[in-house]
Coordinates of C-alpha atoms in Angstrom, one line a residue:
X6 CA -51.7 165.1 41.8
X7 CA -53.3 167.8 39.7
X8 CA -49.8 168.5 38.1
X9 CA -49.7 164.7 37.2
X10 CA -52.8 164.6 35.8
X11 CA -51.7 167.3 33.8
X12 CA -48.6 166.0 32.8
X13 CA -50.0 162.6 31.6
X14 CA -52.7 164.4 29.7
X15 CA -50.1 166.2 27.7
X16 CA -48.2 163.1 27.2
X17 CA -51.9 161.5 25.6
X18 CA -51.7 164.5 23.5
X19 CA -48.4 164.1 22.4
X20 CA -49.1 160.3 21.9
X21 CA -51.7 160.7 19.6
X22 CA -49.6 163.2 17.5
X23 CA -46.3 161.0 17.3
X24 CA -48.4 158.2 15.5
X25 CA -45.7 155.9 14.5
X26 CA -42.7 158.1 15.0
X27 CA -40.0 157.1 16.8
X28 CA -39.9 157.3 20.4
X29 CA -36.4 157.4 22.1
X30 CA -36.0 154.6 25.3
X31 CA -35.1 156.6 28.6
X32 CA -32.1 154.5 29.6
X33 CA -28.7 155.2 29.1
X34 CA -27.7 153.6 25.6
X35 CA -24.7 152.1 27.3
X36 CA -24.9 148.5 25.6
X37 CA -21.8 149.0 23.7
X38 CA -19.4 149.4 26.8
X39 CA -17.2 146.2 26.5
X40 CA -14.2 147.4 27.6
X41 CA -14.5 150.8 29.0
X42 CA -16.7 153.2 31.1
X43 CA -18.8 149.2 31.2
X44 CA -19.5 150.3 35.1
X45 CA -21.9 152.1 33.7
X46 CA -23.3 148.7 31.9
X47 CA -22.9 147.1 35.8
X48 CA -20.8 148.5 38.5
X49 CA -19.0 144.7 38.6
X50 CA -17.5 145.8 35.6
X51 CA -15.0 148.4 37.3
X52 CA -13.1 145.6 38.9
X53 CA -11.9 144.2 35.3
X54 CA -13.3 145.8 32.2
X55 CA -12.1 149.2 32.9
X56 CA -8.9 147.7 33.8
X57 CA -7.9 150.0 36.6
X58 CA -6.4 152.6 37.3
X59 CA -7.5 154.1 34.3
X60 CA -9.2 157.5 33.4
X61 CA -11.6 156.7 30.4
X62 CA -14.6 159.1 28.6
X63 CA -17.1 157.9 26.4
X64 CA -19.6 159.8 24.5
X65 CA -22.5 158.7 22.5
X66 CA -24.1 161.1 19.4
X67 CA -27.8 159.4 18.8
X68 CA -28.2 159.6 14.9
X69 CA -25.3 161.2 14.3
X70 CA -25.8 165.1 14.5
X71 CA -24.1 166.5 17.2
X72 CA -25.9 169.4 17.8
X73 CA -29.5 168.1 17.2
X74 CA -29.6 165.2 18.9
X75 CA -29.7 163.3 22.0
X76 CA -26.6 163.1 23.5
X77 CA -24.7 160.6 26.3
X78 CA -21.6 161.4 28.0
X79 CA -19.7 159.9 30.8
X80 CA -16.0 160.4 32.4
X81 CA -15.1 158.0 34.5
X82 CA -11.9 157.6 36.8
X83 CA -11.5 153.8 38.2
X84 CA -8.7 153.2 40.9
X85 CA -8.1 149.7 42.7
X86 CA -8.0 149.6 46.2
X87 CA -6.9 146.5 46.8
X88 CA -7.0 143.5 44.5
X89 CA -10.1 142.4 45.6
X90 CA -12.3 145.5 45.8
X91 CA -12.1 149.3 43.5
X92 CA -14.1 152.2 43.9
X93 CA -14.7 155.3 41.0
X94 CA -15.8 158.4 40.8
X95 CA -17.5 159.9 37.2
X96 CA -19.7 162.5 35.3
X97 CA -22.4 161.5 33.9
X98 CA -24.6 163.7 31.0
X99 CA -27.3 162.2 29.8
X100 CA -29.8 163.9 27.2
X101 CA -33.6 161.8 26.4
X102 CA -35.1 164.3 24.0
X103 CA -37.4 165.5 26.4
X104 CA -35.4 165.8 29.9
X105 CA -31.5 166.3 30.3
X106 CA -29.5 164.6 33.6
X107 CA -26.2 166.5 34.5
X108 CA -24.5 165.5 37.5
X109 CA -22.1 162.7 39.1
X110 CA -21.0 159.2 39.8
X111 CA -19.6 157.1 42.9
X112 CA -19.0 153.1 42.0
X113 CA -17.5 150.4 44.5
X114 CA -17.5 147.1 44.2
X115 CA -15.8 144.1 45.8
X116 CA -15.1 140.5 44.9
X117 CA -15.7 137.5 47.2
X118 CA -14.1 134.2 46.6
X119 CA -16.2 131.5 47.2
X120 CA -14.6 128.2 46.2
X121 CA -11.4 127.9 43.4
X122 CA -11.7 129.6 40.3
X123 CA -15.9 130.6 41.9
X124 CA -16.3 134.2 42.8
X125 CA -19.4 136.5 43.6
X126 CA -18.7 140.4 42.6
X127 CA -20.9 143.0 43.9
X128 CA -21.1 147.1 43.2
X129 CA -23.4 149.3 43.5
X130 CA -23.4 152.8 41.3
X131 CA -24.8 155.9 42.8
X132 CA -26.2 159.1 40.8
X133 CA -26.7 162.3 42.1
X134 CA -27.8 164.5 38.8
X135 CA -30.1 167.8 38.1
X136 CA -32.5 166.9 35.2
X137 CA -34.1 169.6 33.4
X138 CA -35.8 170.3 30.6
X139 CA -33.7 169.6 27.2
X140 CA -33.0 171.8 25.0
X141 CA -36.2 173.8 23.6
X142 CA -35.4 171.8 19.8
X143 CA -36.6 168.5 21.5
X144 CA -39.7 170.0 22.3
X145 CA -42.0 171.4 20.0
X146 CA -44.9 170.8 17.6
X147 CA -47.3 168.6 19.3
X148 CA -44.7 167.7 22.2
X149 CA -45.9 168.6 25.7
X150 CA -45.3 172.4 26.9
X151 CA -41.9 173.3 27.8
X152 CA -43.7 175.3 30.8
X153 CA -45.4 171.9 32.2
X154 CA -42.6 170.1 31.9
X155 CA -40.5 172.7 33.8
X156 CA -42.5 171.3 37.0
X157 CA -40.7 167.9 37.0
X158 CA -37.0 169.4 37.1
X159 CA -34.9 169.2 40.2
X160 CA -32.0 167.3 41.9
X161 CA -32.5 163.8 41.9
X162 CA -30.2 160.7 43.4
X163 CA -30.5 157.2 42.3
X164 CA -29.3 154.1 43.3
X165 CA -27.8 151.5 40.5
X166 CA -27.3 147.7 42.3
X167 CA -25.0 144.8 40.1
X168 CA -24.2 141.6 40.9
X169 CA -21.9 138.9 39.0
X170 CA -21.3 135.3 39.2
X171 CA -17.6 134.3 38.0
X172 CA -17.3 130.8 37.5
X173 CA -13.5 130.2 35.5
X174 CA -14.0 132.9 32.5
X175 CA -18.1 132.6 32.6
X176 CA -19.6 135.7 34.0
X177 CA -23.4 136.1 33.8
X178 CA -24.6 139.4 36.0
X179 CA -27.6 141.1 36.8
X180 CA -28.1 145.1 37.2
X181 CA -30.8 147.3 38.0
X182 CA -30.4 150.8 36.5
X183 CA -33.1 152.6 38.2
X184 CA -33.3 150.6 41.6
X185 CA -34.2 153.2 43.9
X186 CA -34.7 157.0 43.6
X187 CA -35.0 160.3 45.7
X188 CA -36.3 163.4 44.5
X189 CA -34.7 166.3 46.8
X190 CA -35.6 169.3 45.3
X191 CA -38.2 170.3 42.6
X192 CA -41.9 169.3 42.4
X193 CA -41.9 165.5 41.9
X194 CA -41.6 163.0 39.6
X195 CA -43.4 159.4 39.5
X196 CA -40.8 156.7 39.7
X197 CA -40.2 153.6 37.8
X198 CA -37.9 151.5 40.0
X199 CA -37.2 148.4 39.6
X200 CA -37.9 148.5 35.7
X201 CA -34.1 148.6 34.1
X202 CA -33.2 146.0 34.3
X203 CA -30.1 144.5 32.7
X204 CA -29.1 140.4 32.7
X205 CA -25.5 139.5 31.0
X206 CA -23.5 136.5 29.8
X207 CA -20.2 136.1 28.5
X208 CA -16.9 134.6 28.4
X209 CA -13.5 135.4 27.7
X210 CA -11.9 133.0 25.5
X211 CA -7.6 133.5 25.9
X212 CA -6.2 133.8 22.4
X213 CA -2.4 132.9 21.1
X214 CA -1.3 135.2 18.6
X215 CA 2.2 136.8 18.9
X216 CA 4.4 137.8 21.7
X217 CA 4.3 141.3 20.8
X218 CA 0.3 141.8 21.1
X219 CA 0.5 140.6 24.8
X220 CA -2.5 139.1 26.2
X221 CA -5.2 138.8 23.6
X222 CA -8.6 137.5 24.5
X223 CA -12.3 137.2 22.5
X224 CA -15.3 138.3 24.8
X225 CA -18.9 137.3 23.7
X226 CA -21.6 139.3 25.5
X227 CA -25.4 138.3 25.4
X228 CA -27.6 140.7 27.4
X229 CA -31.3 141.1 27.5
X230 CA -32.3 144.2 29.1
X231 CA -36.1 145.4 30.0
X232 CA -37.2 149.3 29.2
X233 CA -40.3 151.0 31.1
X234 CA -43.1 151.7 28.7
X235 CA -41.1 150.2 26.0
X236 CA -39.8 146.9 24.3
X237 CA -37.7 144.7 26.3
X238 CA -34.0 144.8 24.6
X239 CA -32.1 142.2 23.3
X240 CA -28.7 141.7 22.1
X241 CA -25.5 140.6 21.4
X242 CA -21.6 142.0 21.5
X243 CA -18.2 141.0 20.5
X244 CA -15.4 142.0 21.5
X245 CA -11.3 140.8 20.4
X246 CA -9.2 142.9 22.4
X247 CA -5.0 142.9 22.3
X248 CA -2.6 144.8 24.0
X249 CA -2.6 147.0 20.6
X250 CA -5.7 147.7 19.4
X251 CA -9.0 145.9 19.7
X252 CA -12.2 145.0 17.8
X253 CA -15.8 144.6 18.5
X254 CA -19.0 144.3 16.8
X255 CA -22.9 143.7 18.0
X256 CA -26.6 144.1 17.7
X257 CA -29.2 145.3 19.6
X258 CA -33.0 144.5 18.9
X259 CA -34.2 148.3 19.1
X260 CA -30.8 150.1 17.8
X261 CA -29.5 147.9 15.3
X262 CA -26.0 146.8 14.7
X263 CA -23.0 148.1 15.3
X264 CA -18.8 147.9 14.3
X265 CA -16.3 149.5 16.3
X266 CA -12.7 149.4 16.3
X267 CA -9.9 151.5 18.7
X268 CA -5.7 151.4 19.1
X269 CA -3.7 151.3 22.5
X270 CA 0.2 153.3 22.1
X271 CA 2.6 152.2 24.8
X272 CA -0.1 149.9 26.2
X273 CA -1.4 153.4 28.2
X274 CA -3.3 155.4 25.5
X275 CA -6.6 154.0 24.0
X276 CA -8.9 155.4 21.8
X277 CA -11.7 154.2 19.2
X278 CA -14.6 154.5 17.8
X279 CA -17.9 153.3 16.8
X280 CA -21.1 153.3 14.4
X281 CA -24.6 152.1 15.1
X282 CA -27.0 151.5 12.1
X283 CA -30.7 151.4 12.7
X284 CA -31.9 147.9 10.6
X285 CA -35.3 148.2 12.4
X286 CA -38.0 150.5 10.0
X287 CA -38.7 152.9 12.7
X288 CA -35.3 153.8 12.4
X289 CA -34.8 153.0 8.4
X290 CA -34.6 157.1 7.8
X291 CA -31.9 158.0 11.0
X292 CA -28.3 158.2 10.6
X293 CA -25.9 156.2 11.6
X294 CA -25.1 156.5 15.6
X295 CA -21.4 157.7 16.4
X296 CA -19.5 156.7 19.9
X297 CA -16.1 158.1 20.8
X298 CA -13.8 156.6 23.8
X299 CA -11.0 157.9 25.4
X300 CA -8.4 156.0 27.9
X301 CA -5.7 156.3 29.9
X302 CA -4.3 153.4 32.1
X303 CA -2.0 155.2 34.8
X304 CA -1.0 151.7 36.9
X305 CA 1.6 149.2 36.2
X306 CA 1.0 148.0 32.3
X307 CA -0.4 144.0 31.8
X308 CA 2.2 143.2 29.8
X309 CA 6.1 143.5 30.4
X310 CA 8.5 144.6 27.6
X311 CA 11.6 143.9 26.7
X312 CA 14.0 146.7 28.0
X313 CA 16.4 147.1 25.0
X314 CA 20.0 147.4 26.5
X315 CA 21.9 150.7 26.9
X316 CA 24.8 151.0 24.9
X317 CA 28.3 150.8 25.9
X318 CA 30.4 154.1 25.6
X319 CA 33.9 154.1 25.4
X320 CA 34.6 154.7 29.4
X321 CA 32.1 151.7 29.8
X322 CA 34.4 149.2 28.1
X323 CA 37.5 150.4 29.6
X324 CA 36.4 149.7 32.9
X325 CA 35.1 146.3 31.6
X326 CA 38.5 145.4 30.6
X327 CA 39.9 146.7 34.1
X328 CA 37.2 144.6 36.4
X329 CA 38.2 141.3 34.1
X330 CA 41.9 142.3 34.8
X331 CA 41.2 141.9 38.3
X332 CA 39.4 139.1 38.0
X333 CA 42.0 137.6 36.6
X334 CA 44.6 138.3 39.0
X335 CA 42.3 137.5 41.7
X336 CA 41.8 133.8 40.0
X337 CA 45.7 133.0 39.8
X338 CA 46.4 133.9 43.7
X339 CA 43.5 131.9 44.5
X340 CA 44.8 128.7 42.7
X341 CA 48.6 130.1 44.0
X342 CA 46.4 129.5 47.4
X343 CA 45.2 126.2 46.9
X344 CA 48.7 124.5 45.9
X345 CA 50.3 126.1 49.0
X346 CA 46.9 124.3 50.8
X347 CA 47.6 121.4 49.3
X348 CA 51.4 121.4 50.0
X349 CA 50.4 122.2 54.2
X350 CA 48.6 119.1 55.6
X351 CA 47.4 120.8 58.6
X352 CA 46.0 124.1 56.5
X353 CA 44.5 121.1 54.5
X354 CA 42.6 119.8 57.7
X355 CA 41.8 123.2 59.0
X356 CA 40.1 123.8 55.5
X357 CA 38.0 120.6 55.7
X358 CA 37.1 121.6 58.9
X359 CA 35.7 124.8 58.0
X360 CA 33.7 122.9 54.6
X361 CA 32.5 120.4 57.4
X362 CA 31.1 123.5 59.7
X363 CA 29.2 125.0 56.9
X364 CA 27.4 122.1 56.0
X365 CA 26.3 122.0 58.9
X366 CA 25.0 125.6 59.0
X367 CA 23.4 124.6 55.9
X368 CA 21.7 121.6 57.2
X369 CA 20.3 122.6 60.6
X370 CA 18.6 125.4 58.0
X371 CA 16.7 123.3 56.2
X372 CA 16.0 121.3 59.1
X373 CA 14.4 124.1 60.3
X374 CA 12.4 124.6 56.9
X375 CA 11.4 120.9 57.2
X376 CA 10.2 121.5 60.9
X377 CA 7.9 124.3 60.2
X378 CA 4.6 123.5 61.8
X379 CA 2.1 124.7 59.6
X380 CA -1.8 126.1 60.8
X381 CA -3.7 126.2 58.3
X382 CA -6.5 128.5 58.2
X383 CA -9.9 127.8 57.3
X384 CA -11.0 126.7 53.7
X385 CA -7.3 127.0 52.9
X386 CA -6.2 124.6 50.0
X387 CA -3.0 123.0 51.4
X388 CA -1.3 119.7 50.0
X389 CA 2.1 118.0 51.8
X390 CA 4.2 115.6 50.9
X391 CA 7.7 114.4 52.7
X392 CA 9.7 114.0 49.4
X393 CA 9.2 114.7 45.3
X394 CA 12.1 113.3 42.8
X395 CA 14.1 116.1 41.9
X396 CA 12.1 119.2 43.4
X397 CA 13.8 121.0 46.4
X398 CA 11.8 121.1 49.6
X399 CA 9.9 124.4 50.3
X400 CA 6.6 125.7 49.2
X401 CA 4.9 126.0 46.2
X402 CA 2.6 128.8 44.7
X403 CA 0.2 126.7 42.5
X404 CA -1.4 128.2 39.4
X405 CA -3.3 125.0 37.9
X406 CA -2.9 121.2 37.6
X407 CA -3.4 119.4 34.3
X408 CA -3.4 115.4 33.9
X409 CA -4.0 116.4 30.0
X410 CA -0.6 117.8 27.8
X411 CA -2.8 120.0 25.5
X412 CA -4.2 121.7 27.9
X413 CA -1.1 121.7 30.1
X414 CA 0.4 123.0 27.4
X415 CA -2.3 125.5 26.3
X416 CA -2.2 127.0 29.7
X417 CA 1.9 127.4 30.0
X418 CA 1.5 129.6 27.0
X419 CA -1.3 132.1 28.3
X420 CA 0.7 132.6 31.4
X421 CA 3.4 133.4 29.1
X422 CA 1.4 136.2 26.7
X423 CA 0.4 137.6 30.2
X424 CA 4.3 138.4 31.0
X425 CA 4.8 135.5 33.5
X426 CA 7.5 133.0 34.0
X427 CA 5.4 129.5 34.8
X428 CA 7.4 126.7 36.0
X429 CA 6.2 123.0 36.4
X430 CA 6.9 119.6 37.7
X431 CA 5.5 116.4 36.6
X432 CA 4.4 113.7 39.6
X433 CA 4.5 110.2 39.3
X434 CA 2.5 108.9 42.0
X435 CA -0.7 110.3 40.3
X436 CA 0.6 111.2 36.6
X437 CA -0.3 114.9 36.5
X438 CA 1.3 118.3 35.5
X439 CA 1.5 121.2 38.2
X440 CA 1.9 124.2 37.3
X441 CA 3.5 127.0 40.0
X442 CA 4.5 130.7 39.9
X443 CA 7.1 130.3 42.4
X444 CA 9.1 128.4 45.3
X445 CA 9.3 130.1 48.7
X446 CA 11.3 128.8 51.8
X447 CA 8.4 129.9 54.3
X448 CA 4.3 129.5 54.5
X449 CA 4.6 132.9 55.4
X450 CA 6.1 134.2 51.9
X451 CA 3.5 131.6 49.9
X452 CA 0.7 133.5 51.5
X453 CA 1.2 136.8 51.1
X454 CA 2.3 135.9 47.5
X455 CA -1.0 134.2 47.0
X456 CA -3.7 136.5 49.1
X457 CA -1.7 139.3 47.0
X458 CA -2.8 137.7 43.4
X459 CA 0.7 137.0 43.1
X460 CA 1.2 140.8 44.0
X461 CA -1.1 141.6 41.8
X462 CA 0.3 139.9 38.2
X463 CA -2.4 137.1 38.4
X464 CA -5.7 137.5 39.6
X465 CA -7.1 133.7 39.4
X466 CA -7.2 131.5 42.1
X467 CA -3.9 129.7 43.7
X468 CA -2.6 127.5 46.1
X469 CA 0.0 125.8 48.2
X470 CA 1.9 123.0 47.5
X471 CA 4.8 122.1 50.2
X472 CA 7.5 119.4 49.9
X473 CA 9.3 119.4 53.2

């Protein structure tokens, strides 16, 4: 207690000499993170934002002088366990001005579906980091003693909770930075839990622009987050992001606004950069702020090129001429076959016979399609019907239904910019559009294709649709 006492008195001290200078928030300056490292915004974000498996670093020069200032860095490996759930593991620096945080990061989170196109995503980030004393330039004048501060360093491990609401494309989350925390070595700190914390909203709006950029989308983010001993933040992001390079711009109350821009090569390879200008007057004589990310997605890429075609060499097309030779040949002793067939009555009847056999192979199968008796599980989405004009019976992996063309339409064309194949049929008994990623012959194949995200190439909602 008599340390404490000590320690506050110095901080009164070093109130009353600050005046009206500027005094540097504790929290972790991530607000920028829209589309990687952002489990450090809310460990929710690892399942989509840092679009695993990816190995991303970000770094963040307060005021621009790299040596002098404040400094934020964080290195952050995300891999996906399985489509609902990912886990991470990071390294996390983190310089105040007064106390530097050196140590590590563990994220998982997991998704839980709760009705079609509803889901409730929950992580949880855990810290384990030595803070110290910062460098001896951050403290000085009228600061507290370097000495007294040394009694507050030791190995600390915190706790970081998120939870997000997914409702379509609407996302609105809640994280707390500084839940809980354990000091297990050194003299002590008092704690401030429960005091970061971090509310988000935004959307991502799908947006048509060429075949080549792939899946292109604009994401508005409003947060409001609250500081300890400080101003309650407030701000706003944006963020258009293509398979090629992306853009994003934003304001924050305390920090001011901020542009930022990056390129993706061979849809693997990201890096950008961005600039934070102070607008408030505490921060009218700082430089500019500087961020830096790095990216690499190691996993199967979003979006599906074009292979170009190898060329033909001069063996190639020689044995291309020799297979059509055959073929050929082969075609004139099958039709020297047939007139002998049709010359012999009785090979004639023996060749019916055998067409006659294997339609009927062919129709006890689908019989046995037809006669599947189907258990359906609970809070399965299911829909049977004996007989649809022109569809052939089996089952039906349903993306969406639309009783509207524009925005059946609309929605053939983002399944397209994300590399799919969408088909559709049109029924007349109710006058609406469905929309399915594929026909199977069994329940068993719909299911795994739809508990799989359609093994893992579309990660919204689906259902089954059968036509016996």
């Amino acid at each position: 207690m008599r340390k404490f006492l000590v320690f506050l008195f110095g901080l009164v001290i070093c109130s009353l000499g600050w005046g009206q200078e500027l005094v540097l928030p504790s929290d972790y300056r991530q607000h920028s993170l829209t589309q990687f490292n952002a489990s450090l915004l809310n460990p929710t974000y690892a399942l989509d934002w840092n679009n695993p498996n990816s190995l991303s670093v970000w770094t963040r020069w307060q005021w621009q002088s790299i040596d002098g200032d404040p400094t934020s860095l964080f290195a952050n490996y995300t891999h996906q366990l399985s489509p609902a759930s990912v886990a991470s593991v990071g390294f996390l620096q983190h310089n105040t001005g007064i106390f530097l945080y050196t140590g590590g990061n563990l994220t998982f989170a997991q998704t839980f579906e709760l009705d079609e196109g509803v889901s409730l995503m929950a992580g949880l980030n855990t810290f384990a980091f030595q803070q110290t004393v910062a460098d001896e330039q951050f403290v000085q004048g009228d600061e507290p003693d370097p000495a007294l501060l040394e009694d507050f360093e030791g190995f600390k491990v915190q706790f970081s909770p998120g939870l997000r609401l997914l409702v379509n494309q609407l996302s609105v989350g809640l994280a707390f930075e500084n839940a809980i925390g354990f000091d297990l070595s050194g003299n002590g700190e008092s704690r401030d839990n429960f005091q970061v914390v971090l509310g988000t909203l935004s959307n991502d709006f799908p947006v048509t622009i060429s075949e080549g950029l792939g899946y292109s989308f604009v994401r508005p983010v409003v947060y409001v987050k609250s500081i300890p001993d400080g101003d309650t933040q407030f701000g706003l992001n944006g963020l258009f992001s293509t398979s090629k390079f992306w853009v994003q711009g934003g304001y924050n109350s305390f920090y001011g606004a901020s542009g930022g821009l990056g390129v993706t090569v061979s849809n693997a390879f990201s890096i950008g950069g961005l600039m934070e200008f102070g607008t408030d007057d505490l921060l009218s004589d700082e430089d500019p702020t500087i961020e830096f990310v790095l990216s690499y997605h190691f996993g199967k890429t979003k979006f599906r090129e074009k292979e170009p075609l190898p060329e033909k060499d001069e063996d190639s097309n020689k044995l291309e001429e020799e297979i059509e030779q055959q073929r050929m040949e082969q075609e004139q002793r099958e039709l020297e076959r047939r007139r002998q067939i049709e010359q012999d009555s009785i090979a004639q009847l023996e060749n019916t016979k055998k067409q006659l056999e294997l339609q009927r192979k062919r129709d006890s199968i689908e019989n046995r399609v037809r006669n599947q008796k189907i258990e359906l599980r609970p809070n399965e989405k299911y829909e049977e019907v004996e007989s649809e004009d022109g569809l052939q019976p089996g089952f039906y992996l349903i993306a969406n239904v639309y009783g509207t063309k524009k925005y059946y339409e609309n929605f053939m064309e983002t399944l397209r910019g994300m590399g799919l194949e969408p088909k559709s049929f049109y029924r007349e008994t109710n006058k609406y559009n469905y929309v399915y990623l594929e026909r199977y012959n069994t329940m068993d194949e719909a299911r795994k294709a739809r508990d799989s995200k359609f093994f893992g190439k579309y990660v919204y909602k689906t259902w089954i649709f059968r036509v016996k």
